[in-house]
PDB file of C-alpha atoms in Angstrom:
ATOM      1  CA  MET A   1      27.872 -73.047  79.164  1.00 58.00           C
ATOM      2  CA  THR A   2      31.772 -72.662  78.036  1.00 62.00           C
ATOM      3  CA  SER A   3      33.935 -70.035  78.849  1.00 61.00           C
ATOM      4  CA  PRO A   4      35.454 -68.491  75.444  1.00 67.00           C
ATOM      5  CA  ILE A   5      39.055 -70.079  74.918  1.00 70.00           C
ATOM      6  CA  ARG A   6      41.307 -66.346  76.329  1.00 71.00           C
ATOM      7  CA  GLN A   7      44.254 -65.818  74.103  1.00 67.00           C
ATOM      8  CA  PRO A   8      47.318 -64.429  76.519  1.00 66.00           C
ATOM      9  CA  ALA A   9      48.007 -60.790  75.242  1.00 70.00           C
ATOM     10  CA  ILE A  10      50.943 -60.411  73.579  1.00 73.00           C
ATOM     11  CA  ALA A  11      53.653 -58.132  74.844  1.00 70.00           C
ATOM     12  CA  PRO A  12      54.873 -54.536  73.612  1.00 65.00           C
ATOM     13  CA  PRO A  13      58.226 -55.007  71.785  1.00 67.00           C
ATOM     14  CA  PRO A  14      60.897 -53.977  74.627  1.00 76.00           C
ATOM     15  CA  ILE A  15      62.794 -50.498  74.359  1.00 86.00           C
ATOM     16  CA  ARG A  16      65.615 -50.153  74.974  1.00 87.00           C
ATOM     17  CA  PRO A  17      66.574 -46.792  75.495  1.00 91.00           C
ATOM     18  CA  ALA A  18      69.044 -45.051  73.868  1.00 94.00           C
ATOM     19  CA  MET A  19      71.848 -43.324  74.962  1.00 93.00           C
ATOM     20  CA  PRO A  20      72.612 -39.054  74.520  1.00 95.00           C
ATOM     21  CA  ARG A  21      75.238 -38.793  71.993  1.00 95.00           C
ATOM     22  CA  ALA A  22      76.810 -35.496  72.896  1.00 96.00           C
ATOM     23  CA  ASP A  23      79.202 -35.810  70.335  1.00 97.00           C
ATOM     24  CA  ASP A  24      78.539 -34.575  66.250  1.00 98.00           C
ATOM     25  CA  PRO A  25      77.570 -38.830  65.429  1.00 98.00           C
ATOM     26  CA  SER A  26      78.302 -38.508  61.552  1.00 98.00           C
ATOM     27  CA  ALA A  27      81.291 -40.648  61.583  1.00 98.00           C
ATOM     28  CA  TRP A  28      80.186 -42.756  64.122  1.00 97.00           C
ATOM     29  CA  LEU A  29      77.424 -43.677  61.560  1.00 98.00           C
ATOM     30  CA  GLU A  30      79.532 -43.693  58.301  1.00 98.00           C
ATOM     31  CA  ALA A  31      82.250 -45.918  59.346  1.00 98.00           C
ATOM     32  CA  HIS A  32      78.889 -47.795  60.914  1.00 98.00           C
ATOM     33  CA  TYR A  33      77.659 -48.318  57.250  1.00 97.00           C
ATOM     34  CA  ARG A  34      80.333 -48.587  55.156  1.00 98.00           C
ATOM     35  CA  ALA A  35      81.361 -51.374  57.560  1.00 97.00           C
ATOM     36  CA  VAL A  36      77.112 -52.738  56.434  1.00 97.00           C
ATOM     37  CA  TYR A  37      77.653 -51.971  53.335  1.00 96.00           C
ATOM     38  CA  ALA A  38      81.381 -54.404  52.913  1.00 96.00           C
ATOM     39  CA  GLU A  39      80.075 -56.601  55.386  1.00 95.00           C
ATOM     40  CA  ARG A  40      76.329 -58.014  53.849  1.00 93.00           C
ATOM     41  CA  MET A  41      75.115 -54.966  50.111  1.00 92.00           C
ATOM     42  CA  ALA A  42      77.604 -54.737  48.349  1.00 87.00           C
ATOM     43  CA  ASP A  43      76.484 -57.763  46.086  1.00 88.00           C
ATOM     44  CA  LEU A  44      72.914 -56.894  46.912  1.00 91.00           C
ATOM     45  CA  PRO A  45      71.125 -56.309  43.207  1.00 90.00           C
ATOM     46  CA  PHE A  46      69.170 -53.598  45.045  1.00 92.00           C
ATOM     47  CA  VAL A  47      72.740 -51.179  45.323  1.00 95.00           C
ATOM     48  CA  ASN A  48      73.806 -48.582  44.305  1.00 96.00           C
ATOM     49  CA  ALA A  49      77.338 -48.089  43.146  1.00 95.00           C
ATOM     50  CA  ALA A  50      77.658 -44.689  41.926  1.00 96.00           C
ATOM     51  CA  LEU A  51      76.937 -44.195  45.587  1.00 97.00           C
ATOM     52  CA  GLN A  52      79.021 -43.498  49.151  1.00 97.00           C
ATOM     53  CA  VAL A  53      78.223 -43.743  52.052  1.00 98.00           C
ATOM     54  CA  GLU A  54      78.038 -40.009  53.748  1.00 98.00           C
ATOM     55  CA  ALA A  55      76.649 -38.402  56.499  1.00 98.00           C
ATOM     56  CA  VAL A  56      75.168 -34.812  55.582  1.00 98.00           C
ATOM     57  CA  GLY A  57      74.311 -32.055  57.555  1.00 97.00           C
ATOM     58  CA  PHE A  58      74.249 -33.715  61.060  1.00 98.00           C
ATOM     59  CA  ASP A  59      73.456 -30.564  63.148  1.00 96.00           C
ATOM     60  CA  ARG A  60      71.752 -30.094  66.722  1.00 96.00           C
ATOM     61  CA  LEU A  61      67.149 -29.525  66.707  1.00 96.00           C
ATOM     62  CA  ARG A  62      65.674 -28.908  69.918  1.00 96.00           C
ATOM     63  CA  GLY A  63      68.967 -30.914  71.214  1.00 97.00           C
ATOM     64  CA  ASP A  64      68.883 -33.713  69.114  1.00 98.00           C
ATOM     65  CA  TRP A  65      70.695 -34.706  66.427  1.00 98.00           C
ATOM     66  CA  LEU A  66      68.677 -34.648  63.029  1.00 97.00           C
ATOM     67  CA  GLY A  67      70.741 -34.525  59.523  1.00 98.00           C
ATOM     68  CA  VAL A  68      70.708 -37.485  56.152  1.00 98.00           C
ATOM     69  CA  MET A  69      72.554 -40.719  55.988  1.00 98.00           C
ATOM     70  CA  VAL A  70      73.858 -41.251  52.292  1.00 98.00           C
ATOM     71  CA  THR A  71      74.072 -45.204  51.525  1.00 98.00           C
ATOM     72  CA  PRO A  72      74.309 -47.058  48.301  1.00 97.00           C
ATOM     73  CA  TRP A  73      70.384 -48.671  49.618  1.00 96.00           C
ATOM     74  CA  PHE A  74      68.586 -45.427  50.671  1.00 97.00           C
ATOM     75  CA  ILE A  75      68.741 -42.036  51.932  1.00 98.00           C
ATOM     76  CA  ASN A  76      66.988 -41.531  55.019  1.00 98.00           C
ATOM     77  CA  LEU A  77      66.986 -38.444  57.591  1.00 98.00           C
ATOM     78  CA  PHE A  78      67.878 -39.722  60.502  1.00 98.00           C
ATOM     79  CA  LEU A  79      67.053 -38.578  64.275  1.00 98.00           C
ATOM     80  CA  LEU A  80      69.776 -39.567  66.514  1.00 98.00           C
ATOM     81  CA  ASN A  81      69.361 -38.968  71.255  1.00 98.00           C
ATOM     82  CA  GLY A  82      71.477 -36.231  72.040  1.00 97.00           C
ATOM     83  CA  GLY A  83      69.492 -35.077  75.240  1.00 97.00           C
ATOM     84  CA  GLY A  84      67.138 -32.737  73.700  1.00 97.00           C
ATOM     85  CA  GLU A  85      63.604 -32.835  73.476  1.00 96.00           C
ATOM     86  CA  LEU A  86      63.094 -33.992  70.452  1.00 96.00           C
ATOM     87  CA  TRP A  87      63.582 -37.938  71.090  1.00 97.00           C
ATOM     88  CA  GLY A  88      62.042 -39.985  72.888  1.00 96.00           C
ATOM     89  CA  ASP A  89      61.877 -43.910  73.072  1.00 96.00           C
ATOM     90  CA  ILE A  90      59.178 -45.785  71.698  1.00 95.00           C
ATOM     91  CA  PRO A  91      60.193 -49.401  70.079  1.00 94.00           C
ATOM     92  CA  ALA A  92      61.416 -50.623  66.969  1.00 95.00           C
ATOM     93  CA  GLY A  93      59.036 -50.636  64.498  1.00 94.00           C
ATOM     94  CA  GLN A  94      56.693 -48.094  65.993  1.00 96.00           C
ATOM     95  CA  ARG A  95      56.299 -45.373  64.240  1.00 97.00           C
ATOM     96  CA  ARG A  96      55.510 -41.310  66.305  1.00 96.00           C
ATOM     97  CA  TYR A  97      55.024 -38.055  64.590  1.00 97.00           C
ATOM     98  CA  LEU A  98      57.740 -35.293  65.370  1.00 96.00           C
ATOM     99  CA  GLU A  99      56.620 -31.624  64.607  1.00 95.00           C
ATOM    100  CA  LEU A 100      59.894 -29.928  62.943  1.00 96.00           C
ATOM    101  CA  PRO A 101      60.264 -26.307  61.182  1.00 94.00           C
ATOM    102  CA  CYS A 102      59.176 -27.831  57.865  1.00 94.00           C
ATOM    103  CA  GLY A 103      56.362 -29.331  59.285  1.00 94.00           C
ATOM    104  CA  THR A 104      55.409 -32.959  60.838  1.00 96.00           C
ATOM    105  CA  LEU A 105      56.902 -35.332  59.399  1.00 97.00           C
ATOM    106  CA  GLN A 106      56.775 -39.511  60.265  1.00 97.00           C
ATOM    107  CA  PHE A 107      59.824 -41.518  62.244  1.00 98.00           C
ATOM    108  CA  LEU A 108      59.761 -45.385  61.880  1.00 97.00           C
ATOM    109  CA  ALA A 109      62.003 -46.743  65.036  1.00 97.00           C
ATOM    110  CA  ASP A 110      64.698 -48.608  64.995  1.00 96.00           C
ATOM    111  CA  ASP A 111      67.600 -50.969  66.479  1.00 96.00           C
ATOM    112  CA  ASP A 112      70.473 -51.277  65.385  1.00 95.00           C
ATOM    113  CA  PRO A 113      72.709 -54.188  68.082  1.00 94.00           C
ATOM    114  CA  VAL A 114      76.021 -51.415  67.467  1.00 93.00           C
ATOM    115  CA  LEU A 115      74.030 -48.038  66.553  1.00 95.00           C
ATOM    116  CA  GLY A 116      72.426 -48.929  69.025  1.00 95.00           C
ATOM    117  CA  PRO A 117      68.024 -46.779  68.992  1.00 97.00           C
ATOM    118  CA  TYR A 118      67.632 -44.043  66.290  1.00 98.00           C
ATOM    119  CA  GLN A 119      64.872 -43.099  64.495  1.00 98.00           C
ATOM    120  CA  TYR A 120      64.890 -42.096  60.690  1.00 98.00           C
ATOM    121  CA  CYS A 121      61.849 -40.624  57.443  1.00 98.00           C
ATOM    122  CA  PRO A 122      62.940 -42.540  54.594  1.00 97.00           C
ATOM    123  CA  LEU A 123      63.542 -39.601  51.798  1.00 97.00           C
ATOM    124  CA  ILE A 124      64.671 -41.758  48.466  1.00 96.00           C
ATOM    125  CA  ALA A 125      64.144 -45.923  48.643  1.00 91.00           C
ATOM    126  CA  PRO A 126      65.481 -47.877  46.349  1.00 92.00           C
ATOM    127  CA  VAL A 127      68.241 -45.431  45.110  1.00 96.00           C
ATOM    128  CA  SER A 128      68.774 -47.584  41.881  1.00 94.00           C
ATOM    129  CA  GLU A 129      67.145 -43.883  40.089  1.00 93.00           C
ATOM    130  CA  VAL A 130      69.330 -41.436  41.360  1.00 97.00           C
ATOM    131  CA  ALA A 131      72.080 -40.379  38.867  1.00 96.00           C
ATOM    132  CA  ASP A 132      75.546 -40.138  41.931  1.00 97.00           C
ATOM    133  CA  MET A 133      76.988 -39.176  44.278  1.00 98.00           C
ATOM    134  CA  ALA A 134      76.720 -35.183  43.924  1.00 97.00           C
ATOM    135  CA  VAL A 135      72.859 -35.889  43.013  1.00 97.00           C
ATOM    136  CA  ALA A 136      72.711 -37.429  46.475  1.00 98.00           C
ATOM    137  CA  ARG A 137      74.012 -35.246  47.950  1.00 98.00           C
ATOM    138  CA  GLN A 138      72.025 -31.883  47.082  1.00 97.00           C
ATOM    139  CA  ALA A 139      69.230 -34.292  47.393  1.00 97.00           C
ATOM    140  CA  ALA A 140      70.133 -34.355  51.417  1.00 98.00           C
ATOM    141  CA  VAL A 141      70.617 -30.562  51.288  1.00 97.00           C
ATOM    142  CA  ASP A 142      68.239 -29.788  49.955  1.00 97.00           C
ATOM    143  CA  ALA A 143      66.038 -32.422  52.560  1.00 96.00           C
ATOM    144  CA  LEU A 144      67.878 -30.376  55.578  1.00 97.00           C
ATOM    145  CA  ALA A 145      67.205 -27.146  54.264  1.00 96.00           C
ATOM    146  CA  THR A 146      63.389 -28.063  53.447  1.00 95.00           C
ATOM    147  CA  VAL A 147      64.187 -29.892  57.417  1.00 95.00           C
ATOM    148  CA  PHE A 148      65.310 -27.428  59.203  1.00 92.00           C
ATOM    149  CA  SER A 149      63.663 -23.967  56.484  1.00 88.00           C
ATOM    150  CA  ARG A 150      66.773 -21.982  56.375  1.00 80.00           C
ATOM    151  CA  PRO A 151      67.523 -21.168  52.348  1.00 74.00           C
ATOM    152  CA  ALA A 152      69.592 -24.028  51.299  1.00 66.00           C
ATOM    153  CA  PRO A 153      73.088 -23.650  49.675  1.00 67.00           C
ATOM    154  CA  PRO A 154      73.403 -22.755  45.577  1.00 68.00           C
ATOM    155  CA  ALA A 155      73.952 -26.108  43.872  1.00 65.00           C
ATOM    156  CA  GLU A 156      77.278 -27.332  42.842  1.00 57.00           C
ATOM    157  CA  VAL A 157      75.026 -26.758  38.729  1.00 49.00           C
ATOM    158  CA  GLU A 158      72.869 -24.426  38.414  1.00 46.00           C
ATOM    159  CA  ALA A 159      70.306 -24.998  35.539  1.00 46.00           C
ATOM    160  CA  ALA A 160      67.641 -22.757  35.167  1.00 42.00           C
ATOM    161  CA  PRO A 161      64.474 -23.740  37.371  1.00 46.00           C
ATOM    162  CA  PRO A 162      62.096 -25.960  34.407  1.00 45.00           C
ATOM    163  CA  LYS A 163      58.111 -24.045  34.284  1.00 46.00           C
ATOM    164  CA  ASN A 164      55.737 -25.531  35.294  1.00 48.00           C
ATOM    165  CA  VAL A 165      56.838 -27.685  37.603  1.00 48.00           C
ATOM    166  CA  THR A 166      54.788 -31.202  39.309  1.00 51.00           C
ATOM    167  CA  ARG A 167      55.500 -32.761  42.614  1.00 46.00           C
ATOM    168  CA  ARG A 168      56.611 -35.794  40.312  1.00 55.00           C
ATOM    169  CA  GLY A 169      58.849 -33.030  38.120  1.00 54.00           C
ATOM    170  CA  PHE A 170      60.312 -32.024  42.356  1.00 48.00           C
ATOM    171  CA  LEU A 171      60.672 -35.921  43.188  1.00 51.00           C
ATOM    172  CA  ARG A 172      62.871 -36.760  39.449  1.00 55.00           C
ATOM    173  CA  SER A 173      64.947 -34.484  39.740  1.00 56.00           C
ATOM    174  CA  LEU A 174      66.065 -34.908  43.041  1.00 56.00           C
ATOM    175  CA  THR A 175      67.704 -38.138  40.913  1.00 55.00           C
ATOM    176  CA  GLY A 176      69.285 -37.432  38.871  1.00 58.00           C
ATOM    177  CA  ARG A 177      66.065 -37.598  35.588  1.00 58.00           C
ATOM    178  CA  ARG A 178      64.476 -35.333  33.550  1.00 56.00           C
TER     179      ARG A 178
END
C-alpha cells in the first residue's frame, strides 16, 4: 500500500508589527495619498476628479488612531496603531472585528511599503457617484459621528429630512444623490 502524497503546509503570511504613532497621522496620510494619486492613480477611469485627498477627524479611541481617509478612489475608515488597546497585528489581507461605540465593525489589514501596517473599513467605494468634496467630507463626518456614537455637527447646508427614509435612500444621500 502506498502512502498518500503530502502537500507542504502553506505558511501563514508574515506579520510586520506596526509601530505606534504618538502624533496625529492626518498630515502624514494626506502627503502619502497625494503622492499615490499623482504617481499612480490620476489617470485611472474609476477616479473621481471632483474629490481630493483629505484625512477627516482622526482622533484617539482607546489609545489608537481612528479617522476617515477620503481619496478620489475610496472613502475608508482607518485604524492606525497608537499604542492603545484596539490595535492588533494581523497579516495583510486578513479581517478582524472590532467592538466600537457604534457596534462591531469589520476591518481589513493592509501593509503599505511607506505607511506600514494599517487596517481599514470600506465606507464608500467606488466613489464615482459622490458629487463633490463637500459631500465626501460630510459623509466622513457622519460616519465618524456614528462610529464614536456622538452627535454629528450640522451639515453645511441643512435640508428638510425626507419622509420614510430607506437604507438605500440614506446611502444615496451620503453620495449626494437623491
